[in-house]
Amino acid sequence: MKSLLSSSSTQLVIYGCCVWAASVVGGWLLLALRPTHARLQIAASFVAGLMLSMALLHFVPHAARENQSVE
């Protein structure tokens, strides 16, 4: 018998709830901070840098496996 947490529908509901919670917290944070133009530029730059670094770090194991010179 499959456990309840290993079923795909349960995982979908959990991930959906996490995405919903992150969206609500992000919207609330934006209302609570009352961002100015400069703060929005800083936040957008930070998020863009974070996404770029996460994407590049995701490719490091693939590059190491392909190159096989990093050990």
PDB file of N, CA and C in Angstrom:
ATOM      1  N   MET A   1       0.832  -1.179   0.000  1.00  0.00           N
ATOM      2  CA  MET A   1       0.000   0.000   0.000  1.00  0.00           C
ATOM      3  C   MET A   1       0.879   1.247   0.000  1.00  0.00           C
ATOM      4  N   LYS A   2       0.564   2.183  -0.877  1.00  0.00           N
ATOM      5  CA  LYS A   2       1.340   3.417  -0.959  1.00  0.00           C
ATOM      6  C   LYS A   2       1.064   4.296   0.251  1.00  0.00           C
ATOM      7  N   SER A   3       2.094   4.977   0.688  1.00  0.00           N
ATOM      8  CA  SER A   3       1.858   5.908   1.786  1.00  0.00           C
ATOM      9  C   SER A   3       1.153   7.150   1.256  1.00  0.00           C
ATOM     10  N   LEU A   4       0.525   7.869   2.137  1.00  0.00           N
ATOM     11  CA  LEU A   4      -0.274   9.020   1.742  1.00  0.00           C
ATOM     12  C   LEU A   4       0.588  10.121   1.143  1.00  0.00           C
ATOM     13  N   LEU A   5       1.802  10.339   1.661  1.00  0.00           N
ATOM     14  CA  LEU A   5       2.659  11.414   1.173  1.00  0.00           C
ATOM     15  C   LEU A   5       3.346  11.088  -0.146  1.00  0.00           C
ATOM     16  N   SER A   6       3.367   9.815  -0.535  1.00  0.00           N
ATOM     17  CA  SER A   6       4.038   9.474  -1.782  1.00  0.00           C
ATOM     18  C   SER A   6       3.116   9.521  -2.995  1.00  0.00           C
ATOM     19  N   SER A   7       1.825   9.728  -2.785  1.00  0.00           N
ATOM     20  CA  SER A   7       0.927   9.791  -3.928  1.00  0.00           C
ATOM     21  C   SER A   7       1.083  11.137  -4.629  1.00  0.00           C
ATOM     22  N   SER A   8       0.941  11.119  -5.939  1.00  0.00           N
ATOM     23  CA  SER A   8       1.172  12.329  -6.720  1.00  0.00           C
ATOM     24  C   SER A   8       0.114  13.389  -6.474  1.00  0.00           C
ATOM     25  N   SER A   9      -1.104  12.994  -6.202  1.00  0.00           N
ATOM     26  CA  SER A   9      -2.154  13.988  -5.945  1.00  0.00           C
ATOM     27  C   SER A   9      -1.920  14.707  -4.623  1.00  0.00           C
ATOM     28  N   THR A  10      -1.425  13.983  -3.622  1.00  0.00           N
ATOM     29  CA  THR A  10      -1.116  14.624  -2.338  1.00  0.00           C
ATOM     30  C   THR A  10       0.043  15.596  -2.495  1.00  0.00           C
ATOM     31  N   GLN A  11       1.057  15.207  -3.238  1.00  0.00           N
ATOM     32  CA  GLN A  11       2.184  16.105  -3.469  1.00  0.00           C
ATOM     33  C   GLN A  11       1.745  17.339  -4.233  1.00  0.00           C
ATOM     34  N   LEU A  12       0.847  17.174  -5.190  1.00  0.00           N
ATOM     35  CA  LEU A  12       0.337  18.307  -5.952  1.00  0.00           C
ATOM     36  C   LEU A  12      -0.405  19.284  -5.049  1.00  0.00           C
ATOM     37  N   VAL A  13      -1.198  18.777  -4.136  1.00  0.00           N
ATOM     38  CA  VAL A  13      -1.930  19.641  -3.205  1.00  0.00           C
ATOM     39  C   VAL A  13      -0.951  20.363  -2.274  1.00  0.00           C
ATOM     40  N   ILE A  14       0.052  19.659  -1.783  1.00  0.00           N
ATOM     41  CA  ILE A  14       1.043  20.281  -0.893  1.00  0.00           C
ATOM     42  C   ILE A  14       1.815  21.367  -1.626  1.00  0.00           C
ATOM     43  N   TYR A  15       2.286  21.088  -2.840  1.00  0.00           N
ATOM     44  CA  TYR A  15       3.019  22.086  -3.611  1.00  0.00           C
ATOM     45  C   TYR A  15       2.128  23.277  -3.945  1.00  0.00           C
ATOM     46  N   GLY A  16       0.876  23.012  -4.269  1.00  0.00           N
ATOM     47  CA  GLY A  16      -0.060  24.099  -4.560  1.00  0.00           C
ATOM     48  C   GLY A  16      -0.274  24.999  -3.348  1.00  0.00           C
ATOM     49  N   CYS A  17      -0.405  24.393  -2.185  1.00  0.00           N
ATOM     50  CA  CYS A  17      -0.568  25.182  -0.957  1.00  0.00           C
ATOM     51  C   CYS A  17       0.684  25.998  -0.652  1.00  0.00           C
ATOM     52  N   CYS A  18       1.839  25.434  -0.900  1.00  0.00           N
ATOM     53  CA  CYS A  18       3.089  26.179  -0.683  1.00  0.00           C
ATOM     54  C   CYS A  18       3.195  27.361  -1.638  1.00  0.00           C
ATOM     55  N   VAL A  19       2.835  27.178  -2.888  1.00  0.00           N
ATOM     56  CA  VAL A  19       2.862  28.273  -3.862  1.00  0.00           C
ATOM     57  C   VAL A  19       1.856  29.346  -3.479  1.00  0.00           C
ATOM     58  N   TRP A  20       0.673  28.925  -3.059  1.00  0.00           N
ATOM     59  CA  TRP A  20      -0.342  29.890  -2.631  1.00  0.00           C
ATOM     60  C   TRP A  20       0.145  30.691  -1.428  1.00  0.00           C
ATOM     61  N   ALA A  21       0.734  30.018  -0.441  1.00  0.00           N
ATOM     62  CA  ALA A  21       1.221  30.702   0.758  1.00  0.00           C
ATOM     63  C   ALA A  21       2.345  31.682   0.419  1.00  0.00           C
ATOM     64  N   ALA A  22       3.249  31.282  -0.465  1.00  0.00           N
ATOM     65  CA  ALA A  22       4.339  32.187  -0.865  1.00  0.00           C
ATOM     66  C   ALA A  22       3.789  33.406  -1.595  1.00  0.00           C
ATOM     67  N   SER A  23       2.763  33.228  -2.401  1.00  0.00           N
ATOM     68  CA  SER A  23       2.148  34.352  -3.111  1.00  0.00           C
ATOM     69  C   SER A  23       1.463  35.310  -2.149  1.00  0.00           C
ATOM     70  N   VAL A  24       0.749  34.767  -1.174  1.00  0.00           N
ATOM     71  CA  VAL A  24       0.062  35.609  -0.198  1.00  0.00           C
ATOM     72  C   VAL A  24       1.067  36.378   0.655  1.00  0.00           C
ATOM     73  N   VAL A  25       2.120  35.702   1.103  1.00  0.00           N
ATOM     74  CA  VAL A  25       3.142  36.370   1.921  1.00  0.00           C
ATOM     75  C   VAL A  25       3.855  37.437   1.103  1.00  0.00           C
ATOM     76  N   GLY A  26       4.164  37.148  -0.147  1.00  0.00           N
ATOM     77  CA  GLY A  26       4.813  38.139  -0.999  1.00  0.00           C
ATOM     78  C   GLY A  26       3.944  39.352  -1.245  1.00  0.00           C
ATOM     79  N   GLY A  27       2.658  39.146  -1.458  1.00  0.00           N
ATOM     80  CA  GLY A  27       1.740  40.269  -1.638  1.00  0.00           C
ATOM     81  C   GLY A  27       1.576  41.080  -0.372  1.00  0.00           C
ATOM     82  N   TRP A  28       1.497  40.399   0.757  1.00  0.00           N
ATOM     83  CA  TRP A  28       1.381  41.098   2.025  1.00  0.00           C
ATOM     84  C   TRP A  28       2.637  41.910   2.323  1.00  0.00           C
ATOM     85  N   LEU A  29       3.786  41.336   2.017  1.00  0.00           N
ATOM     86  CA  LEU A  29       5.051  42.032   2.254  1.00  0.00           C
ATOM     87  C   LEU A  29       5.138  43.299   1.416  1.00  0.00           C
ATOM     88  N   LEU A  30       4.669  43.230   0.190  1.00  0.00           N
ATOM     89  CA  LEU A  30       4.679  44.405  -0.675  1.00  0.00           C
ATOM     90  C   LEU A  30       3.779  45.499  -0.117  1.00  0.00           C
ATOM     91  N   LEU A  31       2.631  45.134   0.427  1.00  0.00           N
ATOM     92  CA  LEU A  31       1.737  46.127   1.024  1.00  0.00           C
ATOM     93  C   LEU A  31       2.293  46.688   2.333  1.00  0.00           C
ATOM     94  N   ALA A  32       2.982  45.852   3.089  1.00  0.00           N
ATOM     95  CA  ALA A  32       3.487  46.280   4.394  1.00  0.00           C
ATOM     96  C   ALA A  32       4.692  47.215   4.267  1.00  0.00           C
ATOM     97  N   LEU A  33       5.506  47.049   3.248  1.00  0.00           N
ATOM     98  CA  LEU A  33       6.739  47.837   3.132  1.00  0.00           C
ATOM     99  C   LEU A  33       6.557  49.160   2.415  1.00  0.00           C
ATOM    100  N   ARG A  34       5.479  49.329   1.672  1.00  0.00           N
ATOM    101  CA  ARG A  34       5.244  50.546   0.890  1.00  0.00           C
ATOM    102  C   ARG A  34       6.488  50.919   0.079  1.00  0.00           C
ATOM    103  N   PRO A  35       6.796  50.123  -0.944  1.00  0.00           N
ATOM    104  CA  PRO A  35       8.057  50.327  -1.666  1.00  0.00           C
ATOM    105  C   PRO A  35       8.073  51.617  -2.491  1.00  0.00           C
ATOM    106  N   THR A  36       9.235  52.235  -2.503  1.00  0.00           N
ATOM    107  CA  THR A  36       9.463  53.392  -3.360  1.00  0.00           C
ATOM    108  C   THR A  36      10.065  52.883  -4.664  1.00  0.00           C
ATOM    109  N   HIS A  37      10.321  53.793  -5.588  1.00  0.00           N
ATOM    110  CA  HIS A  37      10.905  53.405  -6.868  1.00  0.00           C
ATOM    111  C   HIS A  37      12.285  52.784  -6.667  1.00  0.00           C
ATOM    112  N   ALA A  38      13.085  53.375  -5.810  1.00  0.00           N
ATOM    113  CA  ALA A  38      14.438  52.848  -5.557  1.00  0.00           C
ATOM    114  C   ALA A  38      14.381  51.471  -4.906  1.00  0.00           C
ATOM    115  N   ARG A  39      13.470  51.285  -3.953  1.00  0.00           N
ATOM    116  CA  ARG A  39      13.352  49.974  -3.295  1.00  0.00           C
ATOM    117  C   ARG A  39      12.906  48.900  -4.282  1.00  0.00           C
ATOM    118  N   LEU A  40      12.001  49.252  -5.187  1.00  0.00           N
ATOM    119  CA  LEU A  40      11.568  48.278  -6.194  1.00  0.00           C
ATOM    120  C   LEU A  40      12.711  47.898  -7.127  1.00  0.00           C
ATOM    121  N   GLN A  41      13.541  48.880  -7.497  1.00  0.00           N
ATOM    122  CA  GLN A  41      14.692  48.576  -8.347  1.00  0.00           C
ATOM    123  C   GLN A  41      15.670  47.658  -7.630  1.00  0.00           C
ATOM    124  N   ILE A  42      15.924  47.916  -6.363  1.00  0.00           N
ATOM    125  CA  ILE A  42      16.834  47.067  -5.591  1.00  0.00           C
ATOM    126  C   ILE A  42      16.268  45.658  -5.454  1.00  0.00           C
ATOM    127  N   ALA A  43      14.976  45.549  -5.169  1.00  0.00           N
ATOM    128  CA  ALA A  43      14.349  44.232  -5.019  1.00  0.00           C
ATOM    129  C   ALA A  43      14.380  43.455  -6.335  1.00  0.00           C
ATOM    130  N   ALA A  44      14.089  44.135  -7.444  1.00  0.00           N
ATOM    131  CA  ALA A  44      14.112  43.461  -8.746  1.00  0.00           C
ATOM    132  C   ALA A  44      15.526  43.001  -9.092  1.00  0.00           C
ATOM    133  N   SER A  45      16.508  43.808  -8.783  1.00  0.00           N
ATOM    134  CA  SER A  45      17.902  43.420  -9.037  1.00  0.00           C
ATOM    135  C   SER A  45      18.304  42.230  -8.173  1.00  0.00           C
ATOM    136  N   PHE A  46      17.895  42.234  -6.915  1.00  0.00           N
ATOM    137  CA  PHE A  46      18.210  41.122  -6.026  1.00  0.00           C
ATOM    138  C   PHE A  46      17.577  39.824  -6.506  1.00  0.00           C
ATOM    139  N   VAL A  47      16.313  39.877  -6.884  1.00  0.00           N
ATOM    140  CA  VAL A  47      15.613  38.675  -7.345  1.00  0.00           C
ATOM    141  C   VAL A  47      16.211  38.166  -8.654  1.00  0.00           C
ATOM    142  N   ALA A  48      16.565  39.075  -9.560  1.00  0.00           N
ATOM    143  CA  ALA A  48      17.183  38.655 -10.825  1.00  0.00           C
ATOM    144  C   ALA A  48      18.527  37.982 -10.567  1.00  0.00           C
ATOM    145  N   GLY A  49      19.324  38.540  -9.677  1.00  0.00           N
ATOM    146  CA  GLY A  49      20.608  37.928  -9.333  1.00  0.00           C
ATOM    147  C   GLY A  49      20.438  36.588  -8.656  1.00  0.00           C
ATOM    148  N   LEU A  50      19.445  36.480  -7.796  1.00  0.00           N
ATOM    149  CA  LEU A  50      19.177  35.214  -7.121  1.00  0.00           C
ATOM    150  C   LEU A  50      18.769  34.134  -8.115  1.00  0.00           C
ATOM    151  N   MET A  51      17.895  34.472  -9.050  1.00  0.00           N
ATOM    152  CA  MET A  51      17.454  33.497 -10.049  1.00  0.00           C
ATOM    153  C   MET A  51      18.600  33.082 -10.963  1.00  0.00           C
ATOM    154  N   LEU A  52      19.439  34.033 -11.343  1.00  0.00           N
ATOM    155  CA  LEU A  52      20.591  33.710 -12.191  1.00  0.00           C
ATOM    156  C   LEU A  52      21.568  32.806 -11.463  1.00  0.00           C
ATOM    157  N   SER A  53      21.843  33.105 -10.202  1.00  0.00           N
ATOM    158  CA  SER A  53      22.781  32.265  -9.457  1.00  0.00           C
ATOM    159  C   SER A  53      22.223  30.866  -9.228  1.00  0.00           C
ATOM    160  N   MET A  54      20.919  30.747  -8.979  1.00  0.00           N
ATOM    161  CA  MET A  54      20.328  29.421  -8.812  1.00  0.00           C
ATOM    162  C   MET A  54      20.394  28.619 -10.109  1.00  0.00           C
ATOM    163  N   ALA A  55      20.171  29.279 -11.229  1.00  0.00           N
ATOM    164  CA  ALA A  55      20.248  28.577 -12.518  1.00  0.00           C
ATOM    165  C   ALA A  55      21.674  28.122 -12.804  1.00  0.00           C
ATOM    166  N   LEU A  56      22.639  28.977 -12.521  1.00  0.00           N
ATOM    167  CA  LEU A  56      24.031  28.598 -12.776  1.00  0.00           C
ATOM    168  C   LEU A  56      24.482  27.485 -11.839  1.00  0.00           C
ATOM    169  N   LEU A  57      24.082  27.547 -10.577  1.00  0.00           N
ATOM    170  CA  LEU A  57      24.442  26.479  -9.646  1.00  0.00           C
ATOM    171  C   LEU A  57      23.769  25.157 -10.012  1.00  0.00           C
ATOM    172  N   HIS A  58      22.640  25.238 -10.663  1.00  0.00           N
ATOM    173  CA  HIS A  58      21.961  24.019 -11.101  1.00  0.00           C
ATOM    174  C   HIS A  58      22.768  23.308 -12.193  1.00  0.00           C
ATOM    175  N   PHE A  59      23.495  24.069 -12.997  1.00  0.00           N
ATOM    176  CA  PHE A  59      24.249  23.486 -14.105  1.00  0.00           C
ATOM    177  C   PHE A  59      25.627  22.977 -13.719  1.00  0.00           C
ATOM    178  N   VAL A  60      26.118  23.281 -12.519  1.00  0.00           N
ATOM    179  CA  VAL A  60      27.462  22.856 -12.122  1.00  0.00           C
ATOM    180  C   VAL A  60      27.605  21.330 -12.137  1.00  0.00           C
ATOM    181  N   PRO A  61      26.703  20.545 -11.546  1.00  0.00           N
ATOM    182  CA  PRO A  61      26.875  19.086 -11.603  1.00  0.00           C
ATOM    183  C   PRO A  61      26.819  18.533 -13.028  1.00  0.00           C
ATOM    184  N   HIS A  62      25.975  19.132 -13.868  1.00  0.00           N
ATOM    185  CA  HIS A  62      25.888  18.670 -15.253  1.00  0.00           C
ATOM    186  C   HIS A  62      27.200  18.947 -15.999  1.00  0.00           C
ATOM    187  N   ALA A  63      27.755  20.122 -15.781  1.00  0.00           N
ATOM    188  CA  ALA A  63      29.012  20.467 -16.434  1.00  0.00           C
ATOM    189  C   ALA A  63      30.146  19.588 -15.932  1.00  0.00           C
ATOM    190  N   ALA A  64      30.176  19.302 -14.642  1.00  0.00           N
ATOM    191  CA  ALA A  64      31.219  18.439 -14.085  1.00  0.00           C
ATOM    192  C   ALA A  64      31.102  17.024 -14.641  1.00  0.00           C
ATOM    193  N   ARG A  65      29.890  16.551 -14.799  1.00  0.00           N
ATOM    194  CA  ARG A  65      29.690  15.204 -15.334  1.00  0.00           C
ATOM    195  C   ARG A  65      30.111  15.128 -16.800  1.00  0.00           C
ATOM    196  N   GLU A  66      29.807  16.175 -17.564  1.00  0.00           N
ATOM    197  CA  GLU A  66      30.174  16.194 -18.978  1.00  0.00           C
ATOM    198  C   GLU A  66      31.682  16.357 -19.174  1.00  0.00           C
ATOM    199  N   ASN A  67      32.276  17.199 -18.362  1.00  0.00           N
ATOM    200  CA  ASN A  67      33.708  17.484 -18.513  1.00  0.00           C
ATOM    201  C   ASN A  67      34.566  16.424 -17.831  1.00  0.00           C
ATOM    202  N   GLN A  68      34.146  15.934 -16.706  1.00  0.00           N
ATOM    203  CA  GLN A  68      34.836  14.935 -15.887  1.00  0.00           C
ATOM    204  C   GLN A  68      36.240  15.325 -15.516  1.00  0.00           C
ATOM    205  N   SER A  69      36.535  16.632 -15.531  1.00  0.00           N
ATOM    206  CA  SER A  69      37.842  17.082 -15.079  1.00  0.00           C
ATOM    207  C   SER A  69      37.767  17.638 -13.659  1.00  0.00           C
ATOM    208  N   VAL A  70      36.565  17.907 -13.186  1.00  0.00           N
ATOM    209  CA  VAL A  70      36.377  18.392 -11.819  1.00  0.00           C
ATOM    210  C   VAL A  70      36.158  17.170 -10.944  1.00  0.00           C
ATOM    211  N   GLU A  71      37.028  16.965  -9.988  1.00  0.00           N
ATOM    212  CA  GLU A  71      36.898  15.794  -9.112  1.00  0.00           C
ATOM    213  C   GLU A  71      37.076  16.146  -7.684  1.00  0.00           C
TER     214      GLU A  71
END
